[in-house]
Short mmCIF file of N, CA and C in Angstrom, two decimals:
data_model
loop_
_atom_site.label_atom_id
_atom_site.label_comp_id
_atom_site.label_asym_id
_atom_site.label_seq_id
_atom_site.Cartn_x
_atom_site.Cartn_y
_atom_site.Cartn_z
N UNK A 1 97.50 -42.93 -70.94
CA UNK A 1 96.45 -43.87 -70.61
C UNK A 1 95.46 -43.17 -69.69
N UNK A 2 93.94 -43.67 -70.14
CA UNK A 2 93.26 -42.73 -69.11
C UNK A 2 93.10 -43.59 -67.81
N UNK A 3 92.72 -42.95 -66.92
CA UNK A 3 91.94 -43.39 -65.51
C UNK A 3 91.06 -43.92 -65.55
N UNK A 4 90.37 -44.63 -65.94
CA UNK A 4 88.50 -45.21 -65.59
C UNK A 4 88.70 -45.82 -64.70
N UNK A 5 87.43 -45.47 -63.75
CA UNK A 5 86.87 -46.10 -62.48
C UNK A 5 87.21 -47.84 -62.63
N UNK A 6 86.46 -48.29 -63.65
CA UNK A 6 85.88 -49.73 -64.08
C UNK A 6 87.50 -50.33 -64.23
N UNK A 7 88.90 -49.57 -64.81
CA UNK A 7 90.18 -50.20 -65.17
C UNK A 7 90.81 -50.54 -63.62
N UNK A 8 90.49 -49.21 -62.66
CA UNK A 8 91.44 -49.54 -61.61
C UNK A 8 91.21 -50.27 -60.48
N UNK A 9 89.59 -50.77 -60.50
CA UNK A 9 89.52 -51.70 -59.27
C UNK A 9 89.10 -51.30 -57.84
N UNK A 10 89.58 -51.79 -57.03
CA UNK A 10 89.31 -51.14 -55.93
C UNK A 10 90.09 -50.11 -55.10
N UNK A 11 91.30 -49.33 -56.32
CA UNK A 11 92.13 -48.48 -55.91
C UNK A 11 91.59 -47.54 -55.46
N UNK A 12 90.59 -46.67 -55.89
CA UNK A 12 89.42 -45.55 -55.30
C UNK A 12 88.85 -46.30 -54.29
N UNK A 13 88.58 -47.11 -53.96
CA UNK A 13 87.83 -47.25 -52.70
C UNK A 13 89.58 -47.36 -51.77
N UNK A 14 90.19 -47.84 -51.89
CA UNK A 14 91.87 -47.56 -51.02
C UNK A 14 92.20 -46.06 -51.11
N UNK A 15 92.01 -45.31 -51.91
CA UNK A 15 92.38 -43.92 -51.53
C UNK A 15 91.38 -43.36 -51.09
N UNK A 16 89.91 -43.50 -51.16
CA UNK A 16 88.69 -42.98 -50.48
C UNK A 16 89.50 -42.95 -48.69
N UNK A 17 89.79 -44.45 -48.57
CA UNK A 17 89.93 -44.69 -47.00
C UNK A 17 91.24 -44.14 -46.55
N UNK A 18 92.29 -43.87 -47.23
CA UNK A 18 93.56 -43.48 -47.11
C UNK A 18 93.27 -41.75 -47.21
N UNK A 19 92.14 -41.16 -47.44
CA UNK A 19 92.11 -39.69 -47.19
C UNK A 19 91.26 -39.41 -46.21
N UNK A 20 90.40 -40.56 -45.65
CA UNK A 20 89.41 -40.19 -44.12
C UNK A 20 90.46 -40.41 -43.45
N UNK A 21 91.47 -41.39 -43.75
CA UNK A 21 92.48 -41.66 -42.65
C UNK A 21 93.36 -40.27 -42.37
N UNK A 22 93.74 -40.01 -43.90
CA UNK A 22 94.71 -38.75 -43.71
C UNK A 22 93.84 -37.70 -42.65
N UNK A 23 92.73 -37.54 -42.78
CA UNK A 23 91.89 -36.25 -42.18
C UNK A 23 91.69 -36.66 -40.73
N UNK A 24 91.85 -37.79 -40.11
CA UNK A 24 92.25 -38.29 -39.07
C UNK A 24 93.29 -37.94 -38.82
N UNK A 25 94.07 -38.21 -39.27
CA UNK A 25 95.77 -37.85 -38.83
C UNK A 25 95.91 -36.40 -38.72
N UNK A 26 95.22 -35.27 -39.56
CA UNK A 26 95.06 -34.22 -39.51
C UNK A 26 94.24 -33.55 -38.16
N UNK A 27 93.05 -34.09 -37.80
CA UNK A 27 92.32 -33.74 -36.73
C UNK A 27 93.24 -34.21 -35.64
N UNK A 28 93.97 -35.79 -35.41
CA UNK A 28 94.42 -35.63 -34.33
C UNK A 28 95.78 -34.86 -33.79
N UNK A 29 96.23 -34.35 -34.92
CA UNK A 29 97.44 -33.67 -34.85
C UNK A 29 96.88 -32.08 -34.23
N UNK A 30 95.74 -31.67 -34.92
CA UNK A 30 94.85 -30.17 -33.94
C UNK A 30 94.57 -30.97 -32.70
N UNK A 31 94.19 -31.64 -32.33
CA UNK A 31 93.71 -31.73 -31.06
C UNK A 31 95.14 -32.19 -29.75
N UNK A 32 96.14 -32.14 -30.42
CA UNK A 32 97.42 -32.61 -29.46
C UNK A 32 96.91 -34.33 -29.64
N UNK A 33 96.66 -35.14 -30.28
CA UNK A 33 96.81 -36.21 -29.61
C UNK A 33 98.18 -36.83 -28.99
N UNK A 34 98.03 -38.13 -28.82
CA UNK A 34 99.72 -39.05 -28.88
C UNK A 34 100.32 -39.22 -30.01
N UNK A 35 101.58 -38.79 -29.81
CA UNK A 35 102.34 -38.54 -30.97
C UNK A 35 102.42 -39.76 -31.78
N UNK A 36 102.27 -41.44 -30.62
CA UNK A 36 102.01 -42.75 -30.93
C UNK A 36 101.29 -43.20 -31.97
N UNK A 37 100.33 -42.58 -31.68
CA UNK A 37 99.36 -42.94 -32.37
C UNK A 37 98.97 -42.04 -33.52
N UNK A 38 99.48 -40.56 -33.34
CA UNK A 38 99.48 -40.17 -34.28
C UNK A 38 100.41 -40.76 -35.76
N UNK A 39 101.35 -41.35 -35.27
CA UNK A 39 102.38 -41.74 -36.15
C UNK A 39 101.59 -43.68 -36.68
N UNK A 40 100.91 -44.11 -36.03
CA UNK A 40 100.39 -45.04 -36.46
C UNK A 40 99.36 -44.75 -37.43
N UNK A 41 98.39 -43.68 -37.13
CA UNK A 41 97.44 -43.36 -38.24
C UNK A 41 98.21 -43.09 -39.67
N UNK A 42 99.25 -42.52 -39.37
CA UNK A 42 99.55 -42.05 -40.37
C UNK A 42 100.42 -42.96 -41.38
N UNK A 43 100.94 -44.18 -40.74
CA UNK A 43 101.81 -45.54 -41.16
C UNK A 43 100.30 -46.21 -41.99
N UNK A 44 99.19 -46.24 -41.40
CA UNK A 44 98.13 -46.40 -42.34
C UNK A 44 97.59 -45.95 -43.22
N UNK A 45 97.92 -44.47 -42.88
CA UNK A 45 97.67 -43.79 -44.38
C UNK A 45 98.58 -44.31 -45.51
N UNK A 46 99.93 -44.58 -45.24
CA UNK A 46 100.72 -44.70 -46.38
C UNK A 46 101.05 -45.99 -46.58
N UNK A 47 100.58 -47.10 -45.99
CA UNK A 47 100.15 -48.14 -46.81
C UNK A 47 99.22 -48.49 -47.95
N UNK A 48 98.26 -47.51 -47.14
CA UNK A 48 96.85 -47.22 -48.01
C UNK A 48 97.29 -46.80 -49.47
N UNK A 49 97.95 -45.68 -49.24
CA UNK A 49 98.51 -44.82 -50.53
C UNK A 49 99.06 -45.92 -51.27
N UNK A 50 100.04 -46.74 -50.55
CA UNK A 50 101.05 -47.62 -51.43
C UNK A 50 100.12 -48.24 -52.39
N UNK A 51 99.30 -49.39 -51.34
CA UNK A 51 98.68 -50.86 -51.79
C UNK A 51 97.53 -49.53 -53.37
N UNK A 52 97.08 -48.70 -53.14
CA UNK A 52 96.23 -48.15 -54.26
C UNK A 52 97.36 -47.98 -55.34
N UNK A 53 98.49 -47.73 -55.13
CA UNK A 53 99.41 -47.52 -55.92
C UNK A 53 99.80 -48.18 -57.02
N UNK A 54 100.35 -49.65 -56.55
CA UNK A 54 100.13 -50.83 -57.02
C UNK A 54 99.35 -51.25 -57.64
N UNK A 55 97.90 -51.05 -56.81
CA UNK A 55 96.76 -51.49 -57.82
C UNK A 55 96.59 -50.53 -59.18
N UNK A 56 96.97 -49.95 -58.75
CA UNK A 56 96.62 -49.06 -60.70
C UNK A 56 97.58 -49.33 -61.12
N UNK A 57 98.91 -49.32 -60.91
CA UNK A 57 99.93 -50.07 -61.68
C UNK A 57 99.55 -51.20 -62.33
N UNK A 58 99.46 -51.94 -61.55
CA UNK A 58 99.13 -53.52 -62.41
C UNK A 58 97.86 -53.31 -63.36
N UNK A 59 97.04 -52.75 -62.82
CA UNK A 59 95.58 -52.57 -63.79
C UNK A 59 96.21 -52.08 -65.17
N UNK A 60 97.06 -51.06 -65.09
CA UNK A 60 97.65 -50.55 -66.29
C UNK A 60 98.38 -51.48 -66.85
N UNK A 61 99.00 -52.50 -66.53
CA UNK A 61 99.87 -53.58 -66.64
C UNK A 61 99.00 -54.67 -67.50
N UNK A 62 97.99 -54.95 -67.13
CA UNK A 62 96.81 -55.86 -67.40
C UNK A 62 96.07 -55.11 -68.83
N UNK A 63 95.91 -53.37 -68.45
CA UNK A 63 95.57 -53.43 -69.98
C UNK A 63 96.60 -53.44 -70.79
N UNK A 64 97.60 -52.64 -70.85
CA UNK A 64 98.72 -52.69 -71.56
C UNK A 64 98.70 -54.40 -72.56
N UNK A 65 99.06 -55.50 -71.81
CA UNK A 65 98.92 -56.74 -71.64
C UNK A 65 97.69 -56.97 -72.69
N UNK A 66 96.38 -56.55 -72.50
CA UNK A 66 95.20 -56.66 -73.21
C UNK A 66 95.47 -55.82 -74.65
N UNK A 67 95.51 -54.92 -74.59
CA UNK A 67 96.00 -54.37 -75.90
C UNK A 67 97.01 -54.96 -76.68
N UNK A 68 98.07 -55.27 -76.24
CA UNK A 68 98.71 -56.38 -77.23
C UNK A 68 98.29 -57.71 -77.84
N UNK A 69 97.83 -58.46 -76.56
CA UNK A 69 96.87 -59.46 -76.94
C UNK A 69 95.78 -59.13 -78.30
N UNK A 70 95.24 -58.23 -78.17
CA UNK A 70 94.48 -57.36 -79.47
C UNK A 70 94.94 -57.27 -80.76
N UNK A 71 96.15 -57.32 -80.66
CA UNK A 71 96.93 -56.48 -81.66
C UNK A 71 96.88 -55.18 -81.78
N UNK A 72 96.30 -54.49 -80.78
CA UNK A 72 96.47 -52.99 -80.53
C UNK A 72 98.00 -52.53 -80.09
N UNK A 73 98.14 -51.40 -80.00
CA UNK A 73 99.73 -50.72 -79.48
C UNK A 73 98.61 -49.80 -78.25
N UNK A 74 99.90 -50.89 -76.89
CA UNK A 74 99.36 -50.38 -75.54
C UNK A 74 99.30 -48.93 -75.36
N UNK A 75 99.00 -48.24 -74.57
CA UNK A 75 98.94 -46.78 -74.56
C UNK A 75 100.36 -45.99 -74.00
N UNK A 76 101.18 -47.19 -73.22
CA UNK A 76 102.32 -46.85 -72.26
C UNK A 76 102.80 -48.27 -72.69
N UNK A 77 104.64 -48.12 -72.71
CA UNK A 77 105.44 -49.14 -72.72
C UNK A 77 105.63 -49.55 -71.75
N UNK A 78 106.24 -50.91 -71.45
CA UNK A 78 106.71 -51.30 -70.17
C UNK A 78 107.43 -51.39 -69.59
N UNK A 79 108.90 -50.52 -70.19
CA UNK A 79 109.36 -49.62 -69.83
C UNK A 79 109.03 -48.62 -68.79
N UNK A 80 107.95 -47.41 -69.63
CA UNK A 80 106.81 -46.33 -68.63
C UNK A 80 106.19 -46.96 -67.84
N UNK A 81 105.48 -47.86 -67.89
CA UNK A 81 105.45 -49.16 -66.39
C UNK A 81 106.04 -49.35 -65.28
N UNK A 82 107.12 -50.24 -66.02
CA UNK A 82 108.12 -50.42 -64.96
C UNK A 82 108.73 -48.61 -63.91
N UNK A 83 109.08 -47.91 -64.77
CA UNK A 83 109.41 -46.78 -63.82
C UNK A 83 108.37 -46.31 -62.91
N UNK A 84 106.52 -46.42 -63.33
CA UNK A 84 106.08 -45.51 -62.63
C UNK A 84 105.82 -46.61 -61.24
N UNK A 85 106.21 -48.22 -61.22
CA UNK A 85 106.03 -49.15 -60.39
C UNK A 85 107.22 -49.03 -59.57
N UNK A 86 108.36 -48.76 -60.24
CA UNK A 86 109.75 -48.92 -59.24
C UNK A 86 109.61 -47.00 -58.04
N UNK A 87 109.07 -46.18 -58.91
CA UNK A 87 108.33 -44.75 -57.94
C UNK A 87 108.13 -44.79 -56.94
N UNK A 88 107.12 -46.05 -56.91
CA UNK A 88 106.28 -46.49 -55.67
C UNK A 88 106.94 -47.25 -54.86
N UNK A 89 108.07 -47.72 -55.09
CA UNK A 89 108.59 -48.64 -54.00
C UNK A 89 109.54 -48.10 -53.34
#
């Protein structure tokens, strides 16, 4: 199944912010910050990662879903679904 912008939603704008975050977590780790807070930036990064995760899951879920509705044959079973959703958790 391909990637299009338009299928996954606002998952690119969640990993846009989940890699300024990462580069945060990166700068404050050069500069010595608090290890506190370093470890909080970085609990935000990987929510970030998660919640985008999800969202393309289900988007794929939704077309999958649409293609049958069609009478098309989805591109991925839901089966290949389900595993690349249980990955993420």
């Amino acid at each position: 199944m391909e990637m299009k912008p338009e299928r996954v939603g606002d998952a690119l704008t969640r990993l846009r912010r989940a890699q300024g975050q990462l580069a945060g977590v990166i700068e404050s780790i050069e500069e010595g910050e608090d290890c506190a807070q370093v470890l909080t930036q970085l609990a935000a990064v990987s929510r970030a990662l998660d919640r985008a995760g999800f969202k393309i899951v289900s988007s794929g879920m939704r077309h999958c879903q649409t293609a049958r509705e069609e009478g098309e044959e989805p591109p991925m079973t839901e089966e290949e679904l389900e595993r690349l959703f249980l990955a993420l958790a």
